[in-house]
XYZ file of C-alpha atoms in Angstrom:
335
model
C 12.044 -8.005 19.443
C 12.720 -4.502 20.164
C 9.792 -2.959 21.756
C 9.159 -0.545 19.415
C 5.748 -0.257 18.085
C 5.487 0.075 14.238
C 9.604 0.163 14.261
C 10.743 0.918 10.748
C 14.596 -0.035 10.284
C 16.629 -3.374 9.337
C 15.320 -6.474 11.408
C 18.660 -7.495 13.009
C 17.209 -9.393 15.753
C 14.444 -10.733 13.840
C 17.003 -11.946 11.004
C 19.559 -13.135 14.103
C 16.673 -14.891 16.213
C 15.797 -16.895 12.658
C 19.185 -17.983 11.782
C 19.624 -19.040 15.510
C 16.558 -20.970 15.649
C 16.705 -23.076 12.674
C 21.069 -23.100 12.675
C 21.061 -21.467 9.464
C 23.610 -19.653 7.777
C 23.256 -16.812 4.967
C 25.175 -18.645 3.059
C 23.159 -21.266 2.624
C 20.291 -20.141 1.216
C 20.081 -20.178 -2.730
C 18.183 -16.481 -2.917
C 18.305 -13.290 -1.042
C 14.465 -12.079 -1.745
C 13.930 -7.979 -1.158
C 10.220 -6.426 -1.601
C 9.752 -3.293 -0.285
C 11.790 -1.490 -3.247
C 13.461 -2.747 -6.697
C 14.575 0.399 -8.117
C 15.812 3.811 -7.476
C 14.735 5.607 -10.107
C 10.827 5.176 -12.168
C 11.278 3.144 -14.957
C 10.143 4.166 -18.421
C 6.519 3.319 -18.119
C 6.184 5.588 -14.971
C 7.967 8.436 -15.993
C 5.280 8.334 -18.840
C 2.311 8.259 -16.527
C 4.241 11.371 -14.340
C 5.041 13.466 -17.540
C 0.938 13.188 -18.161
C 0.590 14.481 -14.304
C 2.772 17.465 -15.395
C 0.585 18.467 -18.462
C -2.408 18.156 -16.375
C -1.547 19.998 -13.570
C -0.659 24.095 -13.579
C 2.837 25.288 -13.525
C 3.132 26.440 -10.621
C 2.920 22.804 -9.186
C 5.504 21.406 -11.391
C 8.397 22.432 -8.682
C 6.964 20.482 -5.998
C 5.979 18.100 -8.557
C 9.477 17.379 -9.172
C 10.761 17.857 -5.255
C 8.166 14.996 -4.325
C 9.796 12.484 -7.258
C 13.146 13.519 -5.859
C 11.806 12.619 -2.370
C 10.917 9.198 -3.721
C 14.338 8.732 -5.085
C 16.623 9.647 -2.101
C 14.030 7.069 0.151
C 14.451 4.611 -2.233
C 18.599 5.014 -2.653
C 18.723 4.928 1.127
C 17.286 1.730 1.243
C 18.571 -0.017 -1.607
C 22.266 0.663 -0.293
C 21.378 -0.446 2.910
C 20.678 -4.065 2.220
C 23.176 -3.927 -0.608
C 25.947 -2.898 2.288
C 24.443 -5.764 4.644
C 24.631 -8.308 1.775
C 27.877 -6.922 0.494
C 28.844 -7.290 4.012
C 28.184 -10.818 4.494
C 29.621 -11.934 1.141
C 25.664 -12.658 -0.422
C 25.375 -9.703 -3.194
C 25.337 -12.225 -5.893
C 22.200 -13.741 -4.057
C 20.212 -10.554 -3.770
C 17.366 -10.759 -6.016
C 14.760 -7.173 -5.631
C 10.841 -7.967 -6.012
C 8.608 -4.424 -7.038
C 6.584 -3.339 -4.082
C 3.142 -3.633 -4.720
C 3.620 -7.289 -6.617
C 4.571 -7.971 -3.345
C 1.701 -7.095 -1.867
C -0.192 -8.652 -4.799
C 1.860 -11.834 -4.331
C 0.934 -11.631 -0.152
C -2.502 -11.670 -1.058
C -3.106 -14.412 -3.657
C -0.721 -17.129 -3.040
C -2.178 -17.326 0.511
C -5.666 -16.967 -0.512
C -7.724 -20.291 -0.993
C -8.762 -18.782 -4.174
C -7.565 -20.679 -7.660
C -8.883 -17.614 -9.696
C -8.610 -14.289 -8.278
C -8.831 -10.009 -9.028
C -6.078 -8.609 -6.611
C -6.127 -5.279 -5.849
C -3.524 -3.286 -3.665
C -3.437 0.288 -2.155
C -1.318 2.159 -0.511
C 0.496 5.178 0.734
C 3.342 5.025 -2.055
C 5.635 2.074 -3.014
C 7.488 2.465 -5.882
C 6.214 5.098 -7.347
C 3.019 3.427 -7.370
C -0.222 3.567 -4.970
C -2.226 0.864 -6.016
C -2.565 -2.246 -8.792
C -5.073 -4.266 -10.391
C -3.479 -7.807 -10.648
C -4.889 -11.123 -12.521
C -4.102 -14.527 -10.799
C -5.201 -17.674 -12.393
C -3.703 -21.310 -10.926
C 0.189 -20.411 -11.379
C -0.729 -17.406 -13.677
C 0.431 -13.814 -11.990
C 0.287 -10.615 -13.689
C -0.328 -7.223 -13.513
C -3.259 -5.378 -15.780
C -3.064 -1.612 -14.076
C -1.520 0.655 -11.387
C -1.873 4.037 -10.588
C 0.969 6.092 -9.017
C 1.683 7.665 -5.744
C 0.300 10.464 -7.301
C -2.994 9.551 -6.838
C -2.791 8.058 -3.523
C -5.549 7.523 -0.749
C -3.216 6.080 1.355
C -2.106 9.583 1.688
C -5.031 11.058 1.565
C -6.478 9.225 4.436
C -3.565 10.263 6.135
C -3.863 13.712 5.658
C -7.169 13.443 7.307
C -5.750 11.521 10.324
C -3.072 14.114 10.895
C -5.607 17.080 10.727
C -7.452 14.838 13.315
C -4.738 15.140 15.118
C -3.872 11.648 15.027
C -0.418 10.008 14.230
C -0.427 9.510 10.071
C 0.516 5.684 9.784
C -0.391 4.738 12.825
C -4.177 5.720 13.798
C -6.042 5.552 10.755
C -8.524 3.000 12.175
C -9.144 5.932 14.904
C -10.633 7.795 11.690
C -12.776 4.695 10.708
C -14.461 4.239 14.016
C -14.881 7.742 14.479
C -16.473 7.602 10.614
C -19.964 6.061 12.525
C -20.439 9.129 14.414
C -20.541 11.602 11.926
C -23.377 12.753 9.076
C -23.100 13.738 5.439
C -22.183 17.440 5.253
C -20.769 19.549 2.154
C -16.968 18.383 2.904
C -17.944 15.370 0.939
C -18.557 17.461 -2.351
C -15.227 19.389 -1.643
C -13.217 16.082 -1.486
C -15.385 15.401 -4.829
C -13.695 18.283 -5.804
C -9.642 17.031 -6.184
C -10.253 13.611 -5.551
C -12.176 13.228 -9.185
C -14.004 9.674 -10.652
C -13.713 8.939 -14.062
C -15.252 6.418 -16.214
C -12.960 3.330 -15.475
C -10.573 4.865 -12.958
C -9.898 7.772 -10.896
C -7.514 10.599 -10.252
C -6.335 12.881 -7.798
C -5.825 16.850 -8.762
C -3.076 19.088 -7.776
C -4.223 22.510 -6.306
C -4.662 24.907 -3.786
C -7.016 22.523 -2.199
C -5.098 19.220 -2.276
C -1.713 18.057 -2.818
C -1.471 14.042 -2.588
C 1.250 13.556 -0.027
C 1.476 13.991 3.775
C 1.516 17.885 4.511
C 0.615 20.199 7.454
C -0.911 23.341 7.914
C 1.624 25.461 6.513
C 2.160 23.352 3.151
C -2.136 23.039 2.773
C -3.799 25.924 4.310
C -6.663 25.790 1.999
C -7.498 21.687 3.092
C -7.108 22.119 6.662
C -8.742 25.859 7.145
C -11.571 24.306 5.429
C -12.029 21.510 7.759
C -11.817 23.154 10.856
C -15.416 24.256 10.097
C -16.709 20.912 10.657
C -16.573 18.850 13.886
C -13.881 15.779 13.901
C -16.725 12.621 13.523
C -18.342 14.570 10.085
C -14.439 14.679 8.454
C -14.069 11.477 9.173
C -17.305 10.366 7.876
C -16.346 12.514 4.621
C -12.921 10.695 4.414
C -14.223 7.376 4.614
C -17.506 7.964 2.522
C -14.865 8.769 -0.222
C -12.473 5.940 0.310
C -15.380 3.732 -0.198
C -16.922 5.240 -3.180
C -13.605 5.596 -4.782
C -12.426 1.815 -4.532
C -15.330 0.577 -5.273
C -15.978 2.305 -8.437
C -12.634 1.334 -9.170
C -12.864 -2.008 -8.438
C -16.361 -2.683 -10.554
C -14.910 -1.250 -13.496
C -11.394 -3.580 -13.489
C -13.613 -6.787 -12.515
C -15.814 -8.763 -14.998
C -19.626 -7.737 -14.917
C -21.136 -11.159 -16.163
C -19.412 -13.956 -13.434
C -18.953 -14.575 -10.005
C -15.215 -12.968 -8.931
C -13.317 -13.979 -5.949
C -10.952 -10.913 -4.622
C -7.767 -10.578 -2.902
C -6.683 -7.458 -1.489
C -3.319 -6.131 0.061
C -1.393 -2.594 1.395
C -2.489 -0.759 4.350
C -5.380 0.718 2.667
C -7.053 -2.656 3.507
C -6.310 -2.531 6.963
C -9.931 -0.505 6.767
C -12.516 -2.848 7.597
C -15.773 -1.423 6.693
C -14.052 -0.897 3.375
C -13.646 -4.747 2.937
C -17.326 -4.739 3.665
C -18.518 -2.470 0.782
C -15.814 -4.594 -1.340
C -17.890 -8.051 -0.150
C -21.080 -6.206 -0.962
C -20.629 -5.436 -4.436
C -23.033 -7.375 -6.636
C -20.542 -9.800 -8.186
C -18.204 -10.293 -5.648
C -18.021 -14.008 -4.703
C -15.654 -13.904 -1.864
C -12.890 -11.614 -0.333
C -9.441 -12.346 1.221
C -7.715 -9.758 3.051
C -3.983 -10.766 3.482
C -3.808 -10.587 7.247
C -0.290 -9.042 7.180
C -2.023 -6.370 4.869
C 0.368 -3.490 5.567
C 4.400 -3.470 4.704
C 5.119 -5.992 7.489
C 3.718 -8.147 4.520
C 6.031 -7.525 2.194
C 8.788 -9.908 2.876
C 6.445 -13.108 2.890
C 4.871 -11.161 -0.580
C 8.368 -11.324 -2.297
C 9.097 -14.841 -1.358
C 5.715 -15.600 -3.671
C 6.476 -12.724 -6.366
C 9.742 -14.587 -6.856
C 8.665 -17.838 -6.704
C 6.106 -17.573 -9.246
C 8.464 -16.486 -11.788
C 10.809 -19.278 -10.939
C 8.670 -22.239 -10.368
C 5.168 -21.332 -11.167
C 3.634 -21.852 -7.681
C 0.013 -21.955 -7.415
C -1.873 -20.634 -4.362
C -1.975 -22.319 -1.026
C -4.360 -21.067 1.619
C -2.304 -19.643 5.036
C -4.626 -21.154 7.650
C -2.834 -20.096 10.184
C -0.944 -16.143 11.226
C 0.819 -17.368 14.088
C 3.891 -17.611 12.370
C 6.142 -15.543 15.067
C 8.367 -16.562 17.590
C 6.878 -18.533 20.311
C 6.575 -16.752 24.121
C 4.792 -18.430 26.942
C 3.242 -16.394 30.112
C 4.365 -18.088 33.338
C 0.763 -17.785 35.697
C 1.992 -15.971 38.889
C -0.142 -17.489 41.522
């Protein structure tokens, strides 16, 4: 509505040009449904998983440890007050009813999917305080087993690696993936081994002079980008996606039963990555794979609607056959 690629702000128009279209009012509807955030602060649960990051990570880390949670918080304040101000605003506060982020993406994924039974898995940048999650859906059954925290992100990491590409982080990652088929193995793929660490069932990401899991430049990371200037742009990118894959994969085989067929549902801008989804489709005892097709953030909101509504009336899944969901526009033929 406003021209802006990628714009990242409250959807006025969008929310004006819907109300218009169908003569609605706000104060009409029953439920005011917001996804991309549900709380400032990390509740109990992840403030347990962050004090284990501490005690695993040297001291001298802690500081920007604690800077990057702080980060998190002020983000998340910002935009919890503004929706709370709109709905304040138009006299709908009592309405507003705040779904976590990646259950919305969760939610996106398997209440659109044509799958009864389903493994959804979601990954991110950060959302939350949380990067991915492993979530169980069965008929109107919806729960998360697992999660791991922005902490151990890949969302960042293949950022990192699209802004030492000299890309634009959140915008040309799939510039990385192409440019993936061009390159060769080399010994960067042993260094990302090197912070970026599998473990039996899981995986984590190390904090070090090598790595640090959040977007940073030059200055912040000297060690990470002096060392990849040595190789030429298509063998990085090869490295960073020869990772991702390995990495979510192993994941994903270890949080999935070994014995039956398993339909999957993904979601987050992870899954945006498309010869990821292939290596996902390829594993052994993968049946089929949906891909929400609003995988990224612009998901959210229809991801919420489901989160709530399986809490409130036990939906079951009911395949989205169709995207085109937008505003209509017709092209006039100019002869």
């Amino acid at each position: 509505f406003n021209r802006i690629k990628n714009y990242h702000g409250f959807p006025k128009k969008t929310l004006g040009y819907t109300l218009k279209k169908f003569g609605l009012k706000l104060k009409e509807f029953d439920y005011i449904i917001y996804g991309i955030i549900d709380n400032i602060n990390p509740d109990k649960n992840i403030s347990s998983n962050f004090l284990n990051k501490f005690l695993e990570t040297p001291k001298k880390y802690h500081k920007r440890i604690k800077e990057r949670i702080n980060t998190e918080i002020i983000w998340n304040k910002k935009h919890i007050n503004n929706i709370k101000k709109f709905a304040k605003k138009n006299k709908i506060l009592h309405k507003l009813v705040f779904v976590d982020h990646h259950e919305s993406h969760a939610a996106s994924a398997y209440f659109c999917s044509p799958f009864k039974n389903a493994n959804i898995f979601t990954f991110d940048g950060k959302g939350g305080f949380r990067s991915s999650s492993h979530y169980i859906g069965k008929n109107n059954y919806f729960e998360r087993k697992n999660y791991l925290t922005t902490f151990d992100s890949l969302g960042y990491f293949y950022g990192n690696i699209t802004r030492a590409l000299g890309f634009k982080t959140e915008r040309h990652e799939g510039k990385v993936t192409g440019l993936a088929a061009y390159g060769k193995k080399t010994k960067l793929i042993k260094y990302f081994k090197s912070f970026i660490v599998i473990d039996k069932n899981s995986f984590k990401i190390k904090f070090g002079p090598n790595y640090i899991p959040w977007f940073c430049n030059k200055k912040e990371l000297p060690n990470f980008f002096s060392r990849l200037e040595k190789y030429s742009k298509p063998d990085i990118a090869f490295a960073a996606q020869y990772i991702l894959e390995k990495t979510i994969t192993h994941y994903i085989k270890k949080n999935i039963a070994k014995n039956k067929k398993i339909n999957i549902c993904l979601a987050g801008g992870v899954f945006a990555n498309v010869k990821l989804n292939q290596k996902i489709r390829e594993i052994k005892n993968v049946k089929n794979v949906y891909v929400q097709p609003a995988m990224s953030d612009t998901g959210i909101s229809l991801g919420a609607i489901y989160a709530f509504l399986s809490k409130k009336k036990k939906i079951q899944p009911k395949f989205l056959k169709s995207v085109a969901l937008g505003s209509e526009y017709r092209v006039k033929h100019i002869k």
